[in-house]
Short mmCIF file of C-alpha atoms in Angstrom, two decimals:
data_model
loop_
_atom_site.label_atom_id
_atom_site.label_comp_id
_atom_site.label_asym_id
_atom_site.label_seq_id
_atom_site.Cartn_x
_atom_site.Cartn_y
_atom_site.Cartn_z
CA UNK D 14 154.83 17.00 119.98
CA UNK D 15 157.47 14.33 119.67
CA UNK D 16 158.09 13.20 116.10
CA UNK D 17 160.85 10.66 116.69
CA UNK D 18 162.69 9.17 119.64
CA UNK D 19 166.02 7.49 118.89
CA UNK D 20 168.19 5.91 121.59
CA UNK D 21 171.84 4.92 121.67
CA UNK D 22 174.01 3.78 124.56
CA UNK D 23 175.23 7.23 125.56
CA UNK D 24 172.84 9.65 123.86
CA UNK D 25 169.08 10.00 123.49
CA UNK D 26 167.79 11.92 120.47
CA UNK D 27 164.26 13.27 120.41
CA UNK D 28 162.74 15.30 117.60
CA UNK D 29 160.26 17.97 118.74
CA UNK D 30 159.02 19.83 115.67
CA UNK D 31 161.98 21.74 114.25
CA UNK D 32 164.06 21.12 117.38
CA UNK D 33 166.37 18.17 118.07
CA UNK D 34 166.78 17.39 121.78
CA UNK D 35 170.19 15.83 122.48
CA UNK D 36 170.23 14.18 125.90
CA UNK D 37 173.38 12.88 127.61
CA UNK D 38 172.44 9.42 128.82
CA UNK D 39 174.77 8.31 131.60
CA UNK D 40 172.69 9.28 134.64
CA UNK D 41 174.23 6.56 136.81
CA UNK D 42 177.59 8.35 136.40
CA UNK D 43 176.07 11.85 136.59
CA UNK D 44 176.64 12.00 132.81
CA UNK D 45 180.41 12.06 133.17
CA UNK D 46 182.26 12.37 129.88
CA UNK D 47 184.03 9.40 128.33
CA UNK D 48 185.75 9.23 124.94
CA UNK D 49 182.72 7.36 123.57
CA UNK D 50 180.32 10.01 124.86
CA UNK D 51 182.35 12.81 123.27
CA UNK D 52 182.05 11.07 119.92
CA UNK D 53 178.34 10.41 120.46
CA UNK D 54 177.70 14.08 121.19
CA UNK D 55 179.55 15.01 118.00
CA UNK D 56 177.53 12.49 115.99
CA UNK D 57 174.33 14.03 117.35
CA UNK D 58 175.52 17.46 116.22
CA UNK D 59 176.12 16.05 112.73
CA UNK D 60 172.58 14.64 112.74
CA UNK D 61 171.18 18.05 113.66
CA UNK D 62 173.21 19.91 111.04
CA UNK D 63 172.45 17.39 108.28
CA UNK D 64 168.65 17.67 108.50
CA UNK D 65 167.33 20.86 106.86
CA UNK D 66 164.11 20.54 108.88
CA UNK D 67 166.00 20.84 112.17
CA UNK D 68 166.47 24.51 112.98
CA UNK D 69 167.76 24.36 116.57
CA UNK D 70 169.26 21.76 118.92
CA UNK D 71 168.75 21.55 122.69
CA UNK D 72 171.51 19.93 124.74
CA UNK D 73 170.36 18.46 128.05
CA UNK D 74 170.93 15.36 130.19
CA UNK D 75 169.14 12.38 131.67
CA UNK D 76 168.52 12.04 135.40
CA UNK D 77 168.11 14.64 138.10
CA UNK D 78 171.50 14.44 139.84
CA UNK D 79 173.54 16.53 137.41
CA UNK D 80 173.75 17.86 133.88
CA UNK D 81 177.35 16.69 133.58
CA UNK D 82 180.20 16.45 136.08
CA UNK D 83 182.90 16.60 133.42
CA UNK D 84 185.56 14.01 132.71
CA UNK D 85 184.90 10.51 134.00
CA UNK D 86 187.77 10.41 136.49
CA UNK D 87 187.35 6.67 137.03
CA UNK D 88 187.92 6.10 133.33
CA UNK D 89 190.83 8.54 133.37
CA UNK D 90 192.61 6.97 136.36
CA UNK D 91 192.10 3.48 134.95
CA UNK D 92 194.03 4.42 131.84
CA UNK D 93 191.33 5.89 129.63
CA UNK D 94 192.99 7.97 126.91
CA UNK D 95 190.75 10.88 125.90
CA UNK D 96 193.15 11.80 123.08
CA UNK D 97 192.98 8.36 121.49
CA UNK D 98 190.21 8.14 118.90
CA UNK D 99 188.93 4.91 117.39
CA UNK D 100 188.57 5.00 113.58
CA UNK D 101 184.78 4.77 113.79
CA UNK D 102 184.70 7.73 116.20
CA UNK D 103 186.80 10.19 114.19
CA UNK D 104 183.91 11.96 112.49
CA UNK D 105 181.99 12.32 115.73
CA UNK D 106 185.04 13.57 117.63
CA UNK D 107 185.78 16.14 114.93
CA UNK D 108 182.22 17.44 115.24
CA UNK D 109 182.57 17.52 119.03
CA UNK D 110 185.73 19.62 118.66
CA UNK D 111 183.81 22.01 116.40
CA UNK D 112 181.10 22.25 119.04
CA UNK D 113 183.60 23.17 121.73
CA UNK D 114 185.03 25.93 119.54
CA UNK D 115 181.57 27.35 118.78
CA UNK D 116 181.59 26.20 115.17
CA UNK D 117 178.15 24.56 114.86
CA UNK D 118 175.91 25.72 112.03
CA UNK D 119 172.60 25.70 113.88
CA UNK D 120 171.83 27.45 117.18
CA UNK D 121 172.35 25.35 120.30
CA UNK D 122 170.34 25.84 123.50
CA UNK D 123 171.84 24.40 126.69
CA UNK D 124 169.31 23.01 129.18
CA UNK D 125 171.16 22.49 132.46
CA UNK D 126 168.83 20.24 134.43
CA UNK D 127 171.43 20.04 137.19
CA UNK D 128 174.97 20.92 138.19
CA UNK D 129 177.57 21.31 135.43
CA UNK D 130 181.25 21.35 136.32
CA UNK D 131 184.49 20.83 134.44
CA UNK D 132 183.81 19.53 130.96
CA UNK D 133 180.10 19.69 131.67
CA UNK D 134 180.30 23.42 132.22
CA UNK D 135 182.49 23.71 129.12
CA UNK D 136 179.72 21.98 127.17
CA UNK D 137 177.27 24.64 128.33
CA UNK D 138 179.71 27.42 127.50
CA UNK D 139 179.83 26.09 123.94
CA UNK D 140 176.05 26.58 123.64
CA UNK D 141 174.65 29.82 122.27
CA UNK D 142 172.12 30.34 125.07
CA UNK D 143 171.57 28.46 128.33
CA UNK D 144 168.55 27.71 130.51
CA UNK D 145 169.50 26.49 133.97
CA UNK D 146 167.86 24.83 136.95
CA UNK D 147 167.71 27.02 140.03
CA UNK D 148 169.29 24.11 141.91
CA UNK D 149 172.28 23.86 139.58
CA UNK D 150 175.85 24.91 140.31
CA UNK D 151 178.57 25.71 137.80
CA UNK D 152 182.33 25.75 137.89
CA UNK D 153 185.69 24.71 136.52
CA UNK D 154 187.26 22.67 139.35
CA UNK D 155 190.07 21.16 137.28
CA UNK D 156 192.83 22.77 139.37
CA UNK D 157 191.50 20.90 142.41
CA UNK D 158 192.44 17.68 140.58
CA UNK D 159 195.75 18.93 139.24
CA UNK D 160 194.24 19.35 135.77
CA UNK D 161 193.40 22.14 133.32
CA UNK D 162 190.09 23.23 131.81
CA UNK D 163 191.51 22.14 128.47
CA UNK D 164 188.15 21.86 126.69
CA UNK D 165 188.03 25.59 126.14
CA UNK D 166 186.49 26.58 129.46
CA UNK D 167 189.32 28.82 130.63
CA UNK D 168 189.30 30.70 127.33
CA UNK D 169 185.49 30.97 127.23
CA UNK D 170 185.28 32.26 130.80
CA UNK D 171 187.96 34.88 130.15
CA UNK D 172 186.05 36.19 127.13
CA UNK D 173 182.70 36.44 128.93
CA UNK D 174 183.29 37.89 132.38
CA UNK D 175 185.72 40.40 133.96
CA UNK D 176 189.28 39.14 134.35
CA UNK D 177 189.30 39.20 138.15
CA UNK D 178 186.17 37.06 138.30
CA UNK D 179 187.45 34.68 135.61
CA UNK D 180 190.67 34.20 137.56
CA UNK D 181 188.79 33.68 140.82
CA UNK D 182 186.63 30.93 139.32
CA UNK D 183 189.46 29.16 137.50
CA UNK D 184 192.17 29.47 140.16
CA UNK D 185 190.00 28.43 143.12
CA UNK D 186 187.97 25.86 141.21
CA UNK D 187 184.95 26.94 143.29
CA UNK D 188 181.39 26.65 142.00
CA UNK D 189 178.74 29.37 141.71
CA UNK D 190 174.99 29.08 142.20
CA UNK D 191 172.68 29.38 139.19
CA UNK D 192 171.49 32.85 140.21
CA UNK D 193 175.09 34.09 140.40
CA UNK D 194 175.91 32.49 137.06
CA UNK D 195 173.00 34.40 135.54
CA UNK D 196 174.20 37.66 137.08
CA UNK D 197 177.61 37.06 135.50
CA UNK D 198 176.05 36.39 132.11
CA UNK D 199 177.07 32.72 132.00
CA UNK D 200 173.48 31.53 131.72
CA UNK D 201 170.48 33.31 130.21
CA UNK D 202 167.53 32.04 132.23
CA UNK D 203 167.09 30.32 135.59
CA UNK D 204 163.92 28.36 136.26
CA UNK D 205 162.51 25.66 138.51
CA UNK D 206 164.26 22.28 138.05
CA UNK D 207 161.17 20.59 136.63
CA UNK D 208 160.67 23.35 134.03
CA UNK D 209 164.17 23.49 132.54
CA UNK D 210 163.47 21.46 129.39
CA UNK D 211 160.12 23.15 128.87
CA UNK D 212 161.75 26.58 129.05
CA UNK D 213 164.62 25.49 126.79
CA UNK D 214 162.21 24.16 124.18
CA UNK D 215 160.18 27.37 124.29
CA UNK D 216 163.36 29.38 123.70
CA UNK D 217 164.47 27.01 120.93
CA UNK D 218 161.09 27.33 119.22
CA UNK D 219 161.31 31.13 119.31
CA UNK D 220 164.65 30.87 117.51
CA UNK D 221 163.40 28.20 115.09
CA UNK D 222 160.52 30.45 114.04
CA UNK D 223 162.97 32.87 112.41
CA UNK D 224 164.55 32.72 108.97
CA UNK D 225 167.18 29.94 109.02
CA UNK D 226 169.65 31.70 106.70
CA UNK D 227 169.44 34.88 108.74
CA UNK D 228 169.79 32.97 112.01
CA UNK D 229 172.85 31.04 110.83
CA UNK D 230 174.54 34.18 109.50
CA UNK D 231 173.70 36.18 112.63
CA UNK D 232 175.09 33.48 114.90
CA UNK D 233 178.35 33.36 112.96
CA UNK D 234 178.72 37.15 112.87
CA UNK D 235 178.00 37.68 116.57
CA UNK D 236 180.34 34.88 117.66
CA UNK D 237 183.10 36.19 115.38
CA UNK D 238 182.62 39.76 116.60
CA UNK D 239 182.79 38.71 120.26
CA UNK D 240 186.32 37.42 119.72
CA UNK D 241 187.42 39.91 117.05
CA UNK D 242 185.21 42.87 116.07
CA UNK D 243 187.08 43.32 112.80
CA UNK D 244 186.43 39.71 111.88
CA UNK D 245 182.76 40.20 112.74
CA UNK D 246 182.58 43.17 110.38
CA UNK D 247 184.31 41.14 107.68
CA UNK D 248 181.83 38.26 107.98
CA UNK D 249 178.94 40.74 108.01
CA UNK D 250 180.09 42.15 104.67
CA UNK D 251 180.54 38.66 103.24
CA UNK D 252 177.26 37.14 104.45
CA UNK D 253 174.86 40.07 104.05
CA UNK D 254 174.47 39.88 100.23
CA UNK D 255 173.48 36.21 100.37
CA UNK D 256 170.91 36.79 103.11
CA UNK D 257 169.38 39.92 101.59
CA UNK D 258 169.11 38.34 98.12
CA UNK D 259 167.55 35.12 99.42
CA UNK D 260 164.01 33.88 98.83
CA UNK D 261 163.56 33.90 102.59
CA UNK D 262 164.26 37.65 102.78
CA UNK D 263 161.53 38.33 100.24
CA UNK D 264 159.20 35.92 102.02
CA UNK D 265 159.83 37.59 105.38
CA UNK D 266 159.01 41.04 104.01
CA UNK D 267 155.91 39.79 102.21
CA UNK D 268 154.66 37.90 105.27
CA UNK D 269 155.06 41.05 107.36
CA UNK D 270 153.08 43.11 104.86
CA UNK D 271 150.37 40.44 104.60
CA UNK D 272 150.29 39.91 108.38
CA UNK D 273 150.89 36.15 108.17
CA UNK D 274 153.44 33.63 109.38
CA UNK D 275 156.39 33.34 106.97
CA UNK D 276 157.04 30.04 105.24
CA UNK D 277 160.81 29.66 105.22
CA UNK D 278 162.62 27.63 102.58
CA UNK D 279 166.19 28.10 103.79
CA UNK D 280 167.29 29.57 100.50
#
C-alpha cells in the first residue's frame, strides 16, 4: 500500500494511496515540540496541499509512549525561543500557523497513538477528525507550568464543549481519558492502541473517496459556520456555484446513475 517513504530528522512522510501520513519523529522526547519540529510539520502540510493526488493527510507520531507532550520544556528553559524563526523555516512556520487556525486546504485526520497534552493536544484540536488510542489521555496542563495554551487550545476547547467543562479543563490543567474525550466530542473514535493508524487510514480513505472540490468546500463551510453561522452561509453562497458547475459534479451524478465508482478530476 505504501507508495513512498520519505524521512527527515523530525518528520516521517509516508504516502499511502491518496493519503499522506505525517509522523512526528521525536519518540525519545515523547515527540515534544521544538521550533524546528513546528516548521517541519508546516512543511509537511505544504507537501500535502501541493500534490493534487493527495486527498487527505493523517497526523500521527512515532513511538508508543505518547502522541505529543507539547512544548519541549528542556529546550524552553535552556533559552529556546519559539517565536524566533530562521529564514529557511519561515514558510514552514507560516503553514504551521495556518494548521493551528484550521486553515488547511485538505482534510486532516489526527491519529493519537498515545497521550496528547499541551501543544500536542492543540495539534489534535486543529485536525478535522481524530482517532485515539484507548490508552491515551488528553489535556491542556499549561497553567500547571505557569504558561498559557497559546497555540489555540483554549479557544478551540471553548468553541467545542460547554463553558463549565472548558473552564474546568483549562483552569485545573487536568487530563481526561480517551473515552471521556470522546463523550465530550473532542475525539471521534477510540480504538485499541495497535489499531489507531489502521482506523485513521480507513477513515481517511473514506474521505478521500469523495469529490475533492466538494470535500474542500464542505470543510471550509462547516469550519466557518462553527465559528460564525453567517460567515458559513456566506461561504456556502460563494462556493456552491463552483462546485455545482464542476466536471466532478457531473461525474458524480453520472457515476451514481451508472452504478460505478466516480473518477474525480478535481475540477
